[in-house]
mmCIF file of C-alpha atoms and ligand atoms in Angstrom:
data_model
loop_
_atom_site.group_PDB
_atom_site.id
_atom_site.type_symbol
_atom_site.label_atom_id
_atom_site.label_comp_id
_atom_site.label_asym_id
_atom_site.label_seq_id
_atom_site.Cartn_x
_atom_site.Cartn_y
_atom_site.Cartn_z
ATOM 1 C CA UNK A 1 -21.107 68.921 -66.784
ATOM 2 C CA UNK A 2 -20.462 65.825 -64.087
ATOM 3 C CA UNK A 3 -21.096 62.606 -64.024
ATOM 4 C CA UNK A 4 -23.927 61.508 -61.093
ATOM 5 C CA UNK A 5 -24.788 58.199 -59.760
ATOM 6 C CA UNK A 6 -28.462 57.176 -60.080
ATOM 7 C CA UNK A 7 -28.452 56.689 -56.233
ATOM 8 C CA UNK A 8 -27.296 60.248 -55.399
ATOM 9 C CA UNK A 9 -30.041 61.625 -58.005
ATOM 10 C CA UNK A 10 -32.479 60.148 -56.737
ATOM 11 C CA UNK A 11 -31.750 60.557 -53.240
ATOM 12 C CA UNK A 12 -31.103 64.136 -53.930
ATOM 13 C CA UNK A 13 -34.489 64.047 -55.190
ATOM 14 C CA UNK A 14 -36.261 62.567 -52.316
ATOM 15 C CA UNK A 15 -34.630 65.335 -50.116
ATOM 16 C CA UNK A 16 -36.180 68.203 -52.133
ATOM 17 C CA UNK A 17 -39.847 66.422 -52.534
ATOM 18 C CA UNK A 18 -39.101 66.826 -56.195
ATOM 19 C CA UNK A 19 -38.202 64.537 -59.052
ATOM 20 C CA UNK A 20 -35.583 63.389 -62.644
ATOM 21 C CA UNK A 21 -36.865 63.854 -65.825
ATOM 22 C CA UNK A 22 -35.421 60.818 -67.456
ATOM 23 C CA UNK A 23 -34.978 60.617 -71.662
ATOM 24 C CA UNK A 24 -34.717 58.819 -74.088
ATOM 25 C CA UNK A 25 -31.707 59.573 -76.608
ATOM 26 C CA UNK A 26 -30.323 57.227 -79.266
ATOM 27 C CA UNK A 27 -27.991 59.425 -81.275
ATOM 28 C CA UNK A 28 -26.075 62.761 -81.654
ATOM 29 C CA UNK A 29 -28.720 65.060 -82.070
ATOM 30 C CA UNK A 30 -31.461 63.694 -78.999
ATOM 31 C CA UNK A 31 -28.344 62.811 -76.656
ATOM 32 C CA UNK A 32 -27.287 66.579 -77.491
ATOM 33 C CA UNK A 33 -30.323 67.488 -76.728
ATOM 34 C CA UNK A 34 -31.067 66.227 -73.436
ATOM 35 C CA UNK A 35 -27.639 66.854 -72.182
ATOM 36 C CA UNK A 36 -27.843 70.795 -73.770
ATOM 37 C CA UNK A 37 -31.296 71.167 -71.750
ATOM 38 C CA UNK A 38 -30.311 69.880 -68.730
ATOM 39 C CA UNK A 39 -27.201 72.457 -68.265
ATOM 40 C CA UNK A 40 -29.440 75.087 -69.387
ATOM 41 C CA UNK A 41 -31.257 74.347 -66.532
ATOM 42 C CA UNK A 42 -28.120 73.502 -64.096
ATOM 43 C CA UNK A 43 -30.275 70.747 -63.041
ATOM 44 C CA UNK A 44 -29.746 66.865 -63.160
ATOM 45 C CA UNK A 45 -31.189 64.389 -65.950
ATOM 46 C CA UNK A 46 -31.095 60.886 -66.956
ATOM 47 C CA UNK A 47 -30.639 60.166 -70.519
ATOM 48 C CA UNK A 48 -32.101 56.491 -71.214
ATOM 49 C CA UNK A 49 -31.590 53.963 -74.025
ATOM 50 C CA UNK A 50 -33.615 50.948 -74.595
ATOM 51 C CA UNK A 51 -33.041 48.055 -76.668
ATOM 52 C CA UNK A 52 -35.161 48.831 -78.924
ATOM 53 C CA UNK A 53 -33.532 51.871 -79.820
ATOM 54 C CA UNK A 54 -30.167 50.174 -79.867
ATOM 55 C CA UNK A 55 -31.739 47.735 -82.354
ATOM 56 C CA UNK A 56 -33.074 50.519 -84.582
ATOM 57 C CA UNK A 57 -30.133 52.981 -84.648
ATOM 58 C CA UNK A 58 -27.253 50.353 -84.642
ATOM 59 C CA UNK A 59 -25.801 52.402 -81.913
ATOM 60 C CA UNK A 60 -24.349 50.276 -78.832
ATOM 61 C CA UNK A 61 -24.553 50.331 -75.256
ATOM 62 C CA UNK A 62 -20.469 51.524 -75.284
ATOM 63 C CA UNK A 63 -21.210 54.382 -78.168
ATOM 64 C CA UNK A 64 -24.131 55.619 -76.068
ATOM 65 C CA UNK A 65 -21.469 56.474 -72.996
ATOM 66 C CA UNK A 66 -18.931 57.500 -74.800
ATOM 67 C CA UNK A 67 -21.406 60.231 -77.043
ATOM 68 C CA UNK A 68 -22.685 61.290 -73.394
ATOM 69 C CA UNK A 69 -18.979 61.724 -72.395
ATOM 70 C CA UNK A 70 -17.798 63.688 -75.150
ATOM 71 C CA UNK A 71 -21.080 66.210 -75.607
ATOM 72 C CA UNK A 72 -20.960 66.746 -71.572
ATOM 73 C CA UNK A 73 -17.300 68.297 -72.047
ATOM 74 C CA UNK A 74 -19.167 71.455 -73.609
ATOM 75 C CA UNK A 75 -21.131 72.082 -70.613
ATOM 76 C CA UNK A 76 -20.205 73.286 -67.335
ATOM 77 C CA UNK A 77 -23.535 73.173 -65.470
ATOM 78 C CA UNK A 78 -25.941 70.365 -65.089
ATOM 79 C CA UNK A 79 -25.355 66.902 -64.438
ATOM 80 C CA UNK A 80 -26.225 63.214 -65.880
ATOM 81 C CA UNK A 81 -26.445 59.560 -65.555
ATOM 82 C CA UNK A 82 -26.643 57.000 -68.102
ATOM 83 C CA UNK A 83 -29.417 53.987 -67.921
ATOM 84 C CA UNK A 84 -30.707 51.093 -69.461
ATOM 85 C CA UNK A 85 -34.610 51.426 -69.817
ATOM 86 C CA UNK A 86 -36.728 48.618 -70.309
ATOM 87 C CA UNK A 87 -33.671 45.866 -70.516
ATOM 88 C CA UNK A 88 -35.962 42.713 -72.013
ATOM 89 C CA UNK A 89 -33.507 40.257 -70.844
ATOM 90 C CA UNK A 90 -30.295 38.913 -68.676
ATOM 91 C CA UNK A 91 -28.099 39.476 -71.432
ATOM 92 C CA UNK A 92 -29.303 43.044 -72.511
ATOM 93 C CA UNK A 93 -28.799 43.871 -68.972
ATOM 94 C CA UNK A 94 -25.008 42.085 -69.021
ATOM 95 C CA UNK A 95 -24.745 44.176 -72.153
ATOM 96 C CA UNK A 96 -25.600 47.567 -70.833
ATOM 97 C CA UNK A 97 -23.192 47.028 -67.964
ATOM 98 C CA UNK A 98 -20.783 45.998 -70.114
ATOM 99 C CA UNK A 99 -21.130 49.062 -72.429
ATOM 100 C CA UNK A 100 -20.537 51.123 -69.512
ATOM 101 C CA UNK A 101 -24.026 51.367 -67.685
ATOM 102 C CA UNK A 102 -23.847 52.073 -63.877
ATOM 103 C CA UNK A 103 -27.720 51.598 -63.519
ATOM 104 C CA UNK A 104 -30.030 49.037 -65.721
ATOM 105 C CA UNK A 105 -33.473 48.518 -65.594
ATOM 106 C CA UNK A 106 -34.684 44.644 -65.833
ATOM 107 C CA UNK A 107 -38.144 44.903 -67.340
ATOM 108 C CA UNK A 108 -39.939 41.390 -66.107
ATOM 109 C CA UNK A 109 -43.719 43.072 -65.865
ATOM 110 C CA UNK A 110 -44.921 41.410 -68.366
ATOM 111 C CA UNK A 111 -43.938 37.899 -67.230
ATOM 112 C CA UNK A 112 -45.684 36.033 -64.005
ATOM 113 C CA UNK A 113 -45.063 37.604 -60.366
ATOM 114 C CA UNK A 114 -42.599 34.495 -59.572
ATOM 115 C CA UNK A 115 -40.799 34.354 -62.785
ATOM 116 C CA UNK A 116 -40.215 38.802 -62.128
ATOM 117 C CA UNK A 117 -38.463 38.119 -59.380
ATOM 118 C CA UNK A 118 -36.609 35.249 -60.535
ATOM 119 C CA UNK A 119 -35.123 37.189 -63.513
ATOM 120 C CA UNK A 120 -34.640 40.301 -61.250
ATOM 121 C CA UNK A 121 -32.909 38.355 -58.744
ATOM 122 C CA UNK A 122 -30.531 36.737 -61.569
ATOM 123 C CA UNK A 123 -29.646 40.353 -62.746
ATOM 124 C CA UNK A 124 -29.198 41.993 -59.468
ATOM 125 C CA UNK A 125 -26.707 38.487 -58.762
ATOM 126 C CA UNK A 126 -24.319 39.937 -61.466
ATOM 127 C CA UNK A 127 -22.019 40.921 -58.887
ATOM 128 C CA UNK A 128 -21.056 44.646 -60.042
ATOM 129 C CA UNK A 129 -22.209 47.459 -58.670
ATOM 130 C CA UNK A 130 -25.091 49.072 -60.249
ATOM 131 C CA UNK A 131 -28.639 50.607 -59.495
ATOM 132 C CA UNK A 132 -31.111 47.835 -60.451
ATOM 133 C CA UNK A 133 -34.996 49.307 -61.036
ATOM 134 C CA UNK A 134 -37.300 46.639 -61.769
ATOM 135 C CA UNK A 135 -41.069 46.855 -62.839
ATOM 136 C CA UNK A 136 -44.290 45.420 -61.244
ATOM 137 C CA UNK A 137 -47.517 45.879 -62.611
ATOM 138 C CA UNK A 138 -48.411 45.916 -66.318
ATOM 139 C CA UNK A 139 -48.347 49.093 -68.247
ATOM 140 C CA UNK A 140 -51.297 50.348 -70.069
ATOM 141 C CA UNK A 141 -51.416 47.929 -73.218
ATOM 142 C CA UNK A 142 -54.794 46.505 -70.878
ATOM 143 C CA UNK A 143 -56.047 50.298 -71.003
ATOM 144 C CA UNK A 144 -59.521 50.183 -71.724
ATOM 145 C CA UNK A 145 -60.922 52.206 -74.788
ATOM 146 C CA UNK A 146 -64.003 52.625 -72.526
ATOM 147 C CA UNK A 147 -63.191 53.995 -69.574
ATOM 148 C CA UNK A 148 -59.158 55.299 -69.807
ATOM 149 C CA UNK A 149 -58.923 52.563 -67.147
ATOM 150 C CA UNK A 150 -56.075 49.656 -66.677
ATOM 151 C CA UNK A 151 -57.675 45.873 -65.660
ATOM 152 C CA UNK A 152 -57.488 45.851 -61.879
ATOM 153 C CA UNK A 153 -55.039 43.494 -61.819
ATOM 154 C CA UNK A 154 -52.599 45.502 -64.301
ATOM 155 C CA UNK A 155 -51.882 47.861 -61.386
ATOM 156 C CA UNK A 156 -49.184 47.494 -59.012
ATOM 157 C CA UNK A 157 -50.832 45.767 -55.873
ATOM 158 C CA UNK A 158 -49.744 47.670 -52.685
ATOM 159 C CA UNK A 159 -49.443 43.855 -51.348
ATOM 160 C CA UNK A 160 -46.744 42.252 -53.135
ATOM 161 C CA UNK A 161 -44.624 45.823 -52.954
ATOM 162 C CA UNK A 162 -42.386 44.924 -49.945
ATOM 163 C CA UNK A 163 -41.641 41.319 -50.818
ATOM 164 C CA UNK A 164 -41.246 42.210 -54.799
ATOM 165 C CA UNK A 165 -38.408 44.640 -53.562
ATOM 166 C CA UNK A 166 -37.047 42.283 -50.845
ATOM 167 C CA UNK A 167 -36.713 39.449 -53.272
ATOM 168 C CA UNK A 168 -35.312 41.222 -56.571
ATOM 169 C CA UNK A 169 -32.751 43.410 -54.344
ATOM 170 C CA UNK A 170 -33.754 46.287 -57.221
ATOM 171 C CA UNK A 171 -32.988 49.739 -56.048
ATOM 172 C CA UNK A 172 -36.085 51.642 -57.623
ATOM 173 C CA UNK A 173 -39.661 50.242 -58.837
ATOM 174 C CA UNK A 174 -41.458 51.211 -61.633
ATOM 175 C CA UNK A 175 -45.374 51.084 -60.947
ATOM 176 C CA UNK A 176 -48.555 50.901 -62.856
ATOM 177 C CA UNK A 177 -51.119 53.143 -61.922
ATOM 178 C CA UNK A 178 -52.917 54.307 -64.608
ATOM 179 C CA UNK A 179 -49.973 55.049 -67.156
ATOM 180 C CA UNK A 180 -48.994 54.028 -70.026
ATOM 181 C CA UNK A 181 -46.480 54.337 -73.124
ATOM 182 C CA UNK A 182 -47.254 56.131 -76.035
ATOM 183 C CA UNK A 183 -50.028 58.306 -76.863
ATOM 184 C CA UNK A 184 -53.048 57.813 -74.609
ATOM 185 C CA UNK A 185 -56.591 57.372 -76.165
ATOM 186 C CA UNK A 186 -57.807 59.341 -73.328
ATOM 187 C CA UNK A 187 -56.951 61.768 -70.776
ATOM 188 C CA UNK A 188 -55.030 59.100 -68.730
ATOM 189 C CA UNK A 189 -56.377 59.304 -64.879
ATOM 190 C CA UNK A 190 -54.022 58.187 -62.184
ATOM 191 C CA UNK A 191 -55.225 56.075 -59.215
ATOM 192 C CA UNK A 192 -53.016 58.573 -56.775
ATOM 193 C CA UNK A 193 -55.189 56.349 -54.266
ATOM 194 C CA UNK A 194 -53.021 53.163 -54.967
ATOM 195 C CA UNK A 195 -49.519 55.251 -55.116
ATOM 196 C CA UNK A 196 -50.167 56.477 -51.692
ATOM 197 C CA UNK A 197 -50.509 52.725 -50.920
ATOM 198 C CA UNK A 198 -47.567 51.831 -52.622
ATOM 199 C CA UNK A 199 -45.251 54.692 -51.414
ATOM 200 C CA UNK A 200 -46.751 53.621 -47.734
ATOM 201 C CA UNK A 201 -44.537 50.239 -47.817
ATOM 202 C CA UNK A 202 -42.124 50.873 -50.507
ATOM 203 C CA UNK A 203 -38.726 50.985 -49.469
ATOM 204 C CA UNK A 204 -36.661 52.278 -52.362
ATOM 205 C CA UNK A 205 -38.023 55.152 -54.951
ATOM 206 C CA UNK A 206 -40.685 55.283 -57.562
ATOM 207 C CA UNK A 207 -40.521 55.390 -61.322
ATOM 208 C CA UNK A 208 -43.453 56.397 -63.420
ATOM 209 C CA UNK A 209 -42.990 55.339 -67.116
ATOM 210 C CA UNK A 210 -44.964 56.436 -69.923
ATOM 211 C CA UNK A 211 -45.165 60.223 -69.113
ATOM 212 C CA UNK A 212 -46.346 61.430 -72.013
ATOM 213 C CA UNK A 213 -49.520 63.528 -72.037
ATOM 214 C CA UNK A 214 -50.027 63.078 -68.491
ATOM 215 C CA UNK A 215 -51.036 66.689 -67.565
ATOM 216 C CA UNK A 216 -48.780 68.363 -65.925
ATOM 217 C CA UNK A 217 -50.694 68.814 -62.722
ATOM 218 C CA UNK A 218 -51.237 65.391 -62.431
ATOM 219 C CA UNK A 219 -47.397 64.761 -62.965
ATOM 220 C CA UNK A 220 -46.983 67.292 -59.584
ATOM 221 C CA UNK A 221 -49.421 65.391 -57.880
ATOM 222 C CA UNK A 222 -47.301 62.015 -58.547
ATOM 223 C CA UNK A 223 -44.645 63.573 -56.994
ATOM 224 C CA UNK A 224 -45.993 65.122 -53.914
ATOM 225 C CA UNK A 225 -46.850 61.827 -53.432
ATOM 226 C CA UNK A 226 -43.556 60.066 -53.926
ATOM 227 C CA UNK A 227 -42.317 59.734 -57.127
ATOM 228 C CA UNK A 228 -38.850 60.154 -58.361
ATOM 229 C CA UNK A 229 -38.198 59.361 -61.470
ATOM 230 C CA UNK A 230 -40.514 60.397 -64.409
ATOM 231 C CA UNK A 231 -40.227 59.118 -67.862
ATOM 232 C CA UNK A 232 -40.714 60.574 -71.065
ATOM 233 C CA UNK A 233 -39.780 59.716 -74.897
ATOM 234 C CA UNK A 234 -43.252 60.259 -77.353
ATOM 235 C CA UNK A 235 -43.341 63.943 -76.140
ATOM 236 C CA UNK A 236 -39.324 64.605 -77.107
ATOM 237 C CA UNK A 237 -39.973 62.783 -79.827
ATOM 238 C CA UNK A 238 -42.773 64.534 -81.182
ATOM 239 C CA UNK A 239 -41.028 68.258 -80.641
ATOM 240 C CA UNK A 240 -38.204 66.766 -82.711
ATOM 241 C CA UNK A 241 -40.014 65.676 -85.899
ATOM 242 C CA UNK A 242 -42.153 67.941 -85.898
ATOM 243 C CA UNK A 243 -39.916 70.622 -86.535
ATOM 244 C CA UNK A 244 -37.424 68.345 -88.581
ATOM 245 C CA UNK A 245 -40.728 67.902 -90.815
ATOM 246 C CA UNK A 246 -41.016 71.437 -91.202
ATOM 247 C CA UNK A 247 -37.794 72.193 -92.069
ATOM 248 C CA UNK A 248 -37.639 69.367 -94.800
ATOM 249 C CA UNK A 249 -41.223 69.805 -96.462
ATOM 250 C CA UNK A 250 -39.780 72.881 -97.153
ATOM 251 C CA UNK A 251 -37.267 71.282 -98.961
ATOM 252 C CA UNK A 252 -33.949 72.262 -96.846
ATOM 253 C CA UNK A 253 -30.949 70.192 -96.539
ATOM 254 C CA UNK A 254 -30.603 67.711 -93.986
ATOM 255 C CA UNK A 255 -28.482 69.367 -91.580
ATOM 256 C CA UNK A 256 -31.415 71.995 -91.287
ATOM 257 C CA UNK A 257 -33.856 69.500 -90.573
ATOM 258 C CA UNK A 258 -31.411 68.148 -87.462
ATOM 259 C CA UNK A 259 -30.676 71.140 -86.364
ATOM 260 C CA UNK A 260 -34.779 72.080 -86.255
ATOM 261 C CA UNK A 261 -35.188 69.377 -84.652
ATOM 262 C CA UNK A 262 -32.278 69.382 -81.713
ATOM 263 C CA UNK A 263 -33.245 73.023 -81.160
ATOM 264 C CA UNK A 264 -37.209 71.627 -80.736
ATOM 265 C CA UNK A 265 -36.378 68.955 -78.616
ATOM 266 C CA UNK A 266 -34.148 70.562 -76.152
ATOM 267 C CA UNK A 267 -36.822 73.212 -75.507
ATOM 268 C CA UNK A 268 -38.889 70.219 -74.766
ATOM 269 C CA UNK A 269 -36.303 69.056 -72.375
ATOM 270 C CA UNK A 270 -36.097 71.920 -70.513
ATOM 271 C CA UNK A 271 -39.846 71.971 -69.816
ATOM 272 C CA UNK A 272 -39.773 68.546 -68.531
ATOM 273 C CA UNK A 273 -36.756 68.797 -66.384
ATOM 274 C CA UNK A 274 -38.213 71.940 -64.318
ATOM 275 C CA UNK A 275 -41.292 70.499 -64.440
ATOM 276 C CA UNK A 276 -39.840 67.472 -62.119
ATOM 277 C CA UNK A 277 -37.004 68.934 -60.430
ATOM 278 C CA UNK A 278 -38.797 72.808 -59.941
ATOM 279 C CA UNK A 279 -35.800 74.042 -59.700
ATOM 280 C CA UNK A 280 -34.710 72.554 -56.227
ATOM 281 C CA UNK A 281 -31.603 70.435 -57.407
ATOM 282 C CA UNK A 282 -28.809 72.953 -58.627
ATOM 283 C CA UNK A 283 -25.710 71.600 -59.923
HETATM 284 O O1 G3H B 301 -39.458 54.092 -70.783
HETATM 285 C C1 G3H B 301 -39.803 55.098 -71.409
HETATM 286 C C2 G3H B 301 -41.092 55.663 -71.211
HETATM 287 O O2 G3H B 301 -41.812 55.095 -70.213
HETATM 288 C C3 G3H B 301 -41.584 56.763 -72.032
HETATM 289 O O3 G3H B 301 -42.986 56.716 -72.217
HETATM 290 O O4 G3H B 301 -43.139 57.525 -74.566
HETATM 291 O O5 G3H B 301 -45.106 57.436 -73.096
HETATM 292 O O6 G3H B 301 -43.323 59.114 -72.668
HETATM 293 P P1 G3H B 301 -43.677 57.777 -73.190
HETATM 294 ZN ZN1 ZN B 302 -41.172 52.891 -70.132
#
């Protein structure tokens, strides 16, 4: 299985119309998982780790690589990139570079627009060469319980797209537009009316986070209209527990339970992959 850069995936992806599945992994079983589904498939993936995982695994940025490395030696088909998700700081960013990251996400959303770009900027300033993809717009924690709806001004504003980009030098943007992480409350409804504005005036590719339970259609819809990267961890991590629950309530050994669970998940995977990529990108 080879190596790809972020840039090429995502460029190959923009030349089919289609999009990556990326994944969160944090240890042998999920980052077997994701790397088994997506040479199944022959298609390209992007297996993600966050800092939160790092911090609740003990597994570092440098371990995460070298796993990928050594699983992706069993496979001939298929292809993958590894990248930071949701980096919460300068120095988890330095840290995922250091460990052997070629592309990082800095996660500012949450902070003002100004202070975004500032922290961006910093990262993108490191001086290696990496693919930067930066956030703007707040995901769904505003979601209302009423209506399934984010505050207006949680969403990405079409307005601020070019300049955001211009400023930050990032290399992909993650928007808000009616996702969010986790389970949603309620069918989640996506204002496709505000990516079209977006992907108008955008000049780099579009991440949607928090792909979970966002029908399916709705996910082809997001990327007939331009996006290219789609992200998804409560899903994989549901298919995996649920069968490692299964397997262990019936009182097997550990090893059972993983493999249930590895075997669930990857099925997952490969659902998700051809779901984004529809079987345009070969390799
Ligand atoms: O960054 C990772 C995600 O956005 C995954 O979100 O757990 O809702 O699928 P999800
Ligand atoms: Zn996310």
């Amino acid at each position: 299985m080879k190596k790809m850069s972020m840039a090429e995936m995502l460029s190959a992806a923009e030349k089919n119309n289609c999009a990556i599945a990326a994944i969160n992994a944090s240890n042998l079983e999920t980052i077997s998982a994701v790397l088994a589904a997506a040479s199944h498939c022959s298609a390209p993936v992007i297996l993600q780790f966050s800092p939160l995982q790092h911090a609740a695994e003990d597994i570092s940025y440098r371990e995460v690589t070298q796993l990928a490395e050594l699983i992706s030696l069993r496979y001939e088909h298929g292809a993958y990139v590894v990248h930071q998700d949701h980096g919460e700081s300068f120095e988890d960013c330095l840290n995922a570079l250091e460990g052997g990251f070629t592309s990082i996400m800095y996660d500012g959303a949450a902070l003002s627009y100004e202070e975004n770009i500032a922290n961006s900027a910093r990262v993108r300033a490191v001086g290696k060469d990496f693919f930067l993809e930066s956030e703007l717009g707040v995901l769904g924690a505003e979601c209302s319980e009423q209506t399934g709806e984010l505050d207006d001004t949680a969403y990405t504003r079409p307005e601020l797209v070019k300049e955001f980009v211009e400023r930050t030098g990032c290399d992909s943007l993650a928007v808000s537009i009616g996702n969010a992480h986790g389970i949603y409350k309620r069918e989640p409804k996506l204002r496709l009316d505000i990516l079209d504005e977006i992907h108008a005036v955008c000049p780099v590719p579009l991440v949607l986070h928090g792909a979970s339970g966002i029908p399916y259609d709705h996910i082809r819809l997001a990327i007939s209209k331009g996006i290219r990267k789609i992200n998804f961890f409560t899903q994989l991590d549901t298919a995996f527990m649920s069968a490692f629950r299964t397997e262990a309530d019936k009182g097997a050994y550990m090893m059972f339970a993983q493999g249930a669970g590895f075997k669930a998940m990857t099925e997952k995977c490969e659902e998700l992959i051809q779901l984004c990529t529809g079987g345009k990108i070969k390799c």
